[in-house]
PDB file of C-alpha atoms in Angstrom:
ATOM      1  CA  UNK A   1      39.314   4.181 -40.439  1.00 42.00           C
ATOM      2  CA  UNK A   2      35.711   2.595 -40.451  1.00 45.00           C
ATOM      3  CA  UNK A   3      36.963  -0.574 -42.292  1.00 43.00           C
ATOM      4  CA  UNK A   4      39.536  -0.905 -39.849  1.00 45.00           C
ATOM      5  CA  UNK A   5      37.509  -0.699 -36.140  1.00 45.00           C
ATOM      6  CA  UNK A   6      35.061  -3.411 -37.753  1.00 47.00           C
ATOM      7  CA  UNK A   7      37.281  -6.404 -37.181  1.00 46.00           C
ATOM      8  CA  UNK A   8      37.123  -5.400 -33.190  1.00 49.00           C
ATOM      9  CA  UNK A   9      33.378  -5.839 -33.503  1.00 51.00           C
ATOM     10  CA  UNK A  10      32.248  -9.508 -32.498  1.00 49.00           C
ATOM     11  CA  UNK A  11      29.339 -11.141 -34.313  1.00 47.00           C
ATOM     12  CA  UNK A  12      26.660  -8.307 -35.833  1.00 50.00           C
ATOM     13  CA  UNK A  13      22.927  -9.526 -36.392  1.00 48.00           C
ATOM     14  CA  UNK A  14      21.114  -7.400 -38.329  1.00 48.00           C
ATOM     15  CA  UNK A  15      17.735  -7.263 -38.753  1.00 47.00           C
ATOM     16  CA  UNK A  16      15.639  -4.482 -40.747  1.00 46.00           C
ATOM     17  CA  UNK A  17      13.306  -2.107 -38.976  1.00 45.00           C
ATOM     18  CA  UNK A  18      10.361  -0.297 -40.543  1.00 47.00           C
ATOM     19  CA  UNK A  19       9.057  -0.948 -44.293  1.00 47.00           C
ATOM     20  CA  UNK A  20       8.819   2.086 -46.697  1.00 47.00           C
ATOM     21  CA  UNK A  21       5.698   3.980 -46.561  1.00 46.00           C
ATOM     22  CA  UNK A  22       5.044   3.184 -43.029  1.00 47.00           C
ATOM     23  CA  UNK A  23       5.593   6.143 -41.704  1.00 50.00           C
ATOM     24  CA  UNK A  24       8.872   4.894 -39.616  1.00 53.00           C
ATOM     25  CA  UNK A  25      12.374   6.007 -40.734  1.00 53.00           C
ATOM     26  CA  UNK A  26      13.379   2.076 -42.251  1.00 56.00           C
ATOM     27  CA  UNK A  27      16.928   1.708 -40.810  1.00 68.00           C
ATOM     28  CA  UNK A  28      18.412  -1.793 -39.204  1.00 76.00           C
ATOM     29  CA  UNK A  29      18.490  -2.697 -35.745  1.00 84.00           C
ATOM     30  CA  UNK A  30      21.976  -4.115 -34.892  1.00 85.00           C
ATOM     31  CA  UNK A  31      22.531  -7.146 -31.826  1.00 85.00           C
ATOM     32  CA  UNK A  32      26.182  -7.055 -30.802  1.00 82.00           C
ATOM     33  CA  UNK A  33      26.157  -9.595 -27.745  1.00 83.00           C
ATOM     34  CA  UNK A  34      23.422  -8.158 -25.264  1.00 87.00           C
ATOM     35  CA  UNK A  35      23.331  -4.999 -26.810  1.00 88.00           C
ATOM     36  CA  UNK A  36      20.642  -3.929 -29.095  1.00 90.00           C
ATOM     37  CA  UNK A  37      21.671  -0.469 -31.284  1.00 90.00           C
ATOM     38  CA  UNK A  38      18.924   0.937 -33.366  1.00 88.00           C
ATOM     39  CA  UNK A  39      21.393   1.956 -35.918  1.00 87.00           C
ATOM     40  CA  UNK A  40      24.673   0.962 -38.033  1.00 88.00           C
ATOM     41  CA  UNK A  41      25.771   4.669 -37.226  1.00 89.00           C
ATOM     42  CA  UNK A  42      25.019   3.773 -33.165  1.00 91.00           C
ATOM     43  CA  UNK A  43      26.721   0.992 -33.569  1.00 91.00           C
ATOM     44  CA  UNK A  44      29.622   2.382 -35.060  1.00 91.00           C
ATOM     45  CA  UNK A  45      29.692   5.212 -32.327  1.00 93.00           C
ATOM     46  CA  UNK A  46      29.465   2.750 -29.593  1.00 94.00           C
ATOM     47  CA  UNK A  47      32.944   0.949 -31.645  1.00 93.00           C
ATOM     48  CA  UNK A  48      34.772   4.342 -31.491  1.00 94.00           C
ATOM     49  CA  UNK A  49      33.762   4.643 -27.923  1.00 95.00           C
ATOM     50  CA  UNK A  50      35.188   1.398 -26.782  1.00 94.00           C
ATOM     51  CA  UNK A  51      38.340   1.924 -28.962  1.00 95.00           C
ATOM     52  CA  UNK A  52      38.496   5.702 -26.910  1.00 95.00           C
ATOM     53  CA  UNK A  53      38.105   3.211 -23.475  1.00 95.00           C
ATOM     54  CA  UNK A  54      40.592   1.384 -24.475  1.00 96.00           C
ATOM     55  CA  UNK A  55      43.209   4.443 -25.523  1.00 95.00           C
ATOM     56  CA  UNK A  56      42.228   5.715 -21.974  1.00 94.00           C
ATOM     57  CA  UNK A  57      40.703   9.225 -23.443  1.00 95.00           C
ATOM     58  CA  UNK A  58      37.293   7.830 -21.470  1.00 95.00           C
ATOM     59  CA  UNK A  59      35.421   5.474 -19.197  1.00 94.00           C
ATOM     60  CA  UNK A  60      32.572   4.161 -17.654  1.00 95.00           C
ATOM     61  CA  UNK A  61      30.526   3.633 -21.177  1.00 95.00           C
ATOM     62  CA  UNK A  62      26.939   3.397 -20.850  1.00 95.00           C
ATOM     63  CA  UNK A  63      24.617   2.589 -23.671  1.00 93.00           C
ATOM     64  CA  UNK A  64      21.027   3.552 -23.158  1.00 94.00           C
ATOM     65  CA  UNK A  65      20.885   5.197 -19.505  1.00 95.00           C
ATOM     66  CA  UNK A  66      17.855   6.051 -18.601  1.00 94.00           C
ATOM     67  CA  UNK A  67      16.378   9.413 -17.608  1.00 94.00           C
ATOM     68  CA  UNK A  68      12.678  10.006 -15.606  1.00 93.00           C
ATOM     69  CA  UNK A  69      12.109  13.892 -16.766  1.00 91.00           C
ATOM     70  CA  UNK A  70       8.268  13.753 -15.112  1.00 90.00           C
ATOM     71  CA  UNK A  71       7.457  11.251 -12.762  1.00 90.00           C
ATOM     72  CA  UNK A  72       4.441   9.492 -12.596  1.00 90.00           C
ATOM     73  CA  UNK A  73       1.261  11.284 -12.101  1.00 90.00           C
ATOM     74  CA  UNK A  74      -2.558  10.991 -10.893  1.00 88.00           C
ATOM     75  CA  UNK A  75      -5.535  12.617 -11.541  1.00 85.00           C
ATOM     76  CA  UNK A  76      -7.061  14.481  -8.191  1.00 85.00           C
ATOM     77  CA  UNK A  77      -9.866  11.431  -8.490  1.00 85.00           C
ATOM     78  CA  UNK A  78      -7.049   9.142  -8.535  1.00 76.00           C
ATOM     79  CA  UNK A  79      -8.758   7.186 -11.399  1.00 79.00           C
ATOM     80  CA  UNK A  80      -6.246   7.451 -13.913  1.00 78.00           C
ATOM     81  CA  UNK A  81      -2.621   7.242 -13.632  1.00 87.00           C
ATOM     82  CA  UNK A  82      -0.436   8.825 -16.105  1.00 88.00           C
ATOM     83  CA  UNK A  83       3.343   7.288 -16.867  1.00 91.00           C
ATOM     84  CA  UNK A  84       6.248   8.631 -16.024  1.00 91.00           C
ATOM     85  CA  UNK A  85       8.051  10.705 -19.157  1.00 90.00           C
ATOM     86  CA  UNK A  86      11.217   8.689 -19.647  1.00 92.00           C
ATOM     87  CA  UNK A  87      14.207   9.933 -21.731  1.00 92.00           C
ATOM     88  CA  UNK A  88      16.803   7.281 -23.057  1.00 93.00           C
ATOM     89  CA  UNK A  89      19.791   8.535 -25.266  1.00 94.00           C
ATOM     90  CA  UNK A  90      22.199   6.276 -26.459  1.00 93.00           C
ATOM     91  CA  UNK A  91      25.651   6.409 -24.549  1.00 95.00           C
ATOM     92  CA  UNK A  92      26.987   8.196 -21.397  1.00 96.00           C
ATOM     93  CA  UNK A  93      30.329   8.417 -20.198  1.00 95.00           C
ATOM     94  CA  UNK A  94      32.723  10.446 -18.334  1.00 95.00           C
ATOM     95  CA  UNK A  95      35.639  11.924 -20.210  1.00 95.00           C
ATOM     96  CA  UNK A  96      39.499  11.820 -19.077  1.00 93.00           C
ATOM     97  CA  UNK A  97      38.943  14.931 -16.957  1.00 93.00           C
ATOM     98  CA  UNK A  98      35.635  13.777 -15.319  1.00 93.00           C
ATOM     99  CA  UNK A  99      33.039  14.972 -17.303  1.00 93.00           C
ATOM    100  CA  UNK A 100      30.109  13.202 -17.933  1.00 94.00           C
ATOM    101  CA  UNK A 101      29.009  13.360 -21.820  1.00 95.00           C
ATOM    102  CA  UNK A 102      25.327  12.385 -22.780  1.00 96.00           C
ATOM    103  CA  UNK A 103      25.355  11.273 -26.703  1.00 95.00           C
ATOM    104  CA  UNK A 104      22.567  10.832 -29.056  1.00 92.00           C
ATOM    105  CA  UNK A 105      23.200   9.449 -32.382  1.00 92.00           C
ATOM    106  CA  UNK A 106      20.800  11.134 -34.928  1.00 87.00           C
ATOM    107  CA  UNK A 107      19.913  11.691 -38.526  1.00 81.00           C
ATOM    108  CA  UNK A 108      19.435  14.865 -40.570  1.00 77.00           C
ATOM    109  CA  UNK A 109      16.100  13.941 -40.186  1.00 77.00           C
ATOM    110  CA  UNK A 110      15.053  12.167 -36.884  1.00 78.00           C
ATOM    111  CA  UNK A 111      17.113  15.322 -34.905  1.00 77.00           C
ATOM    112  CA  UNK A 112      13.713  17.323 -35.994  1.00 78.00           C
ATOM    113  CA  UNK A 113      11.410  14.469 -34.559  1.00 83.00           C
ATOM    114  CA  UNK A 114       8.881  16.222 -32.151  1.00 84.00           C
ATOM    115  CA  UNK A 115       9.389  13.713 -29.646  1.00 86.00           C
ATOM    116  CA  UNK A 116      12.915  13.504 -29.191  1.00 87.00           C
ATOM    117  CA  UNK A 117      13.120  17.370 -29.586  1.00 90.00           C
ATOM    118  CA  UNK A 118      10.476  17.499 -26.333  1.00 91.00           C
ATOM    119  CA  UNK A 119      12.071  14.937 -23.978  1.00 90.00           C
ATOM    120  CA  UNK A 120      16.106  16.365 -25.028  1.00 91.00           C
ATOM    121  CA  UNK A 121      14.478  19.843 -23.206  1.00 93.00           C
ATOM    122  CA  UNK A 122      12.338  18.315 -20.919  1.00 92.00           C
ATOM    123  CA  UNK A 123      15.619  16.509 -19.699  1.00 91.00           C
ATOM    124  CA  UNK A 124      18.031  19.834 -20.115  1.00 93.00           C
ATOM    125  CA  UNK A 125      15.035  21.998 -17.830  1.00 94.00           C
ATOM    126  CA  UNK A 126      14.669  19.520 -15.319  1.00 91.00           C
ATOM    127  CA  UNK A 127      17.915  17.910 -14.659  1.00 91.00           C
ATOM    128  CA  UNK A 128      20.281  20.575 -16.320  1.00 92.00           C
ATOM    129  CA  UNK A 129      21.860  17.273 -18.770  1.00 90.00           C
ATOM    130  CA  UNK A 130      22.621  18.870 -21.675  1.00 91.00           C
ATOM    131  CA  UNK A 131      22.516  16.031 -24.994  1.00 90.00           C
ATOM    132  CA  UNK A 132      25.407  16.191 -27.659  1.00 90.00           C
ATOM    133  CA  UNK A 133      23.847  15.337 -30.774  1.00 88.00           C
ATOM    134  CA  UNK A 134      26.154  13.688 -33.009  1.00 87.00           C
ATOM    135  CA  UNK A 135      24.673  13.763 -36.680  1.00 87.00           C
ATOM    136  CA  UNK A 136      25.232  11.129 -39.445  1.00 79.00           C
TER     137      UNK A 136
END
């Protein structure tokens, strides 16, 4: 099916992210139009998501809502400010029977990341959004 959904795609860019060794995972950032996917799997989950909008099984397609899990803080002194904890997966959308689904796209690897791990909680405690992971 993959070879097939790629001729609905319009124009990709791709442009390589992170060098070996650097301590990044090295995967490509993708432009389609005036979105920017960090991935060729995002970017092929954002394809079967429009091809699911367009079958009617959902709607409404976000890609990288955004989530403020602590707002933004200051010390007693008020000489420091601290910034907001933020939380941005990679698509929402509600379903045919009016759920809303929040998707993150994730490797074997990155899924362990202590940072995404944190802010997927921090988000499920203080909001009750629960984050399907879907791994490739």
């Amino acid at each position: 099916m993959k070879s097939h959904y790629r001729a609905f795609a319009p124009a990709v860019q791709l442009k390589c992210w992170g060098e070996k060794g650097s301590g990044k995972i090295a995967h490509q950032k993708i432009k389609v139009g005036d979105i920017e996917f960090d991935s060729l799997a995002e970017h092929d989950r954002y394809i079967e998501l429009t091809m699911m909008e367009r079958a009617g099984l959902i709607h409404d397609i976000e890609c990288h809502p955004s989530y403020e899990c602590l707002p933004s803080q200051k010390t007693p002194e008020g000489r420091r400010n601290f910034r907001p904890v933020v939380y941005t997966p990679d698509f929402r959308y509600v379903t045919a029977d009016g759920r809303t689904v929040v998707e993150e796209v994730k490797s074997e690897y990155s899924r362990h990341e202590k940072d995404y791990v944190i802010r997927r909680k921090l988000l499920y405690y203080t909001q009750g959004i629960y984050v399907e992971e879907l791994i490739r």
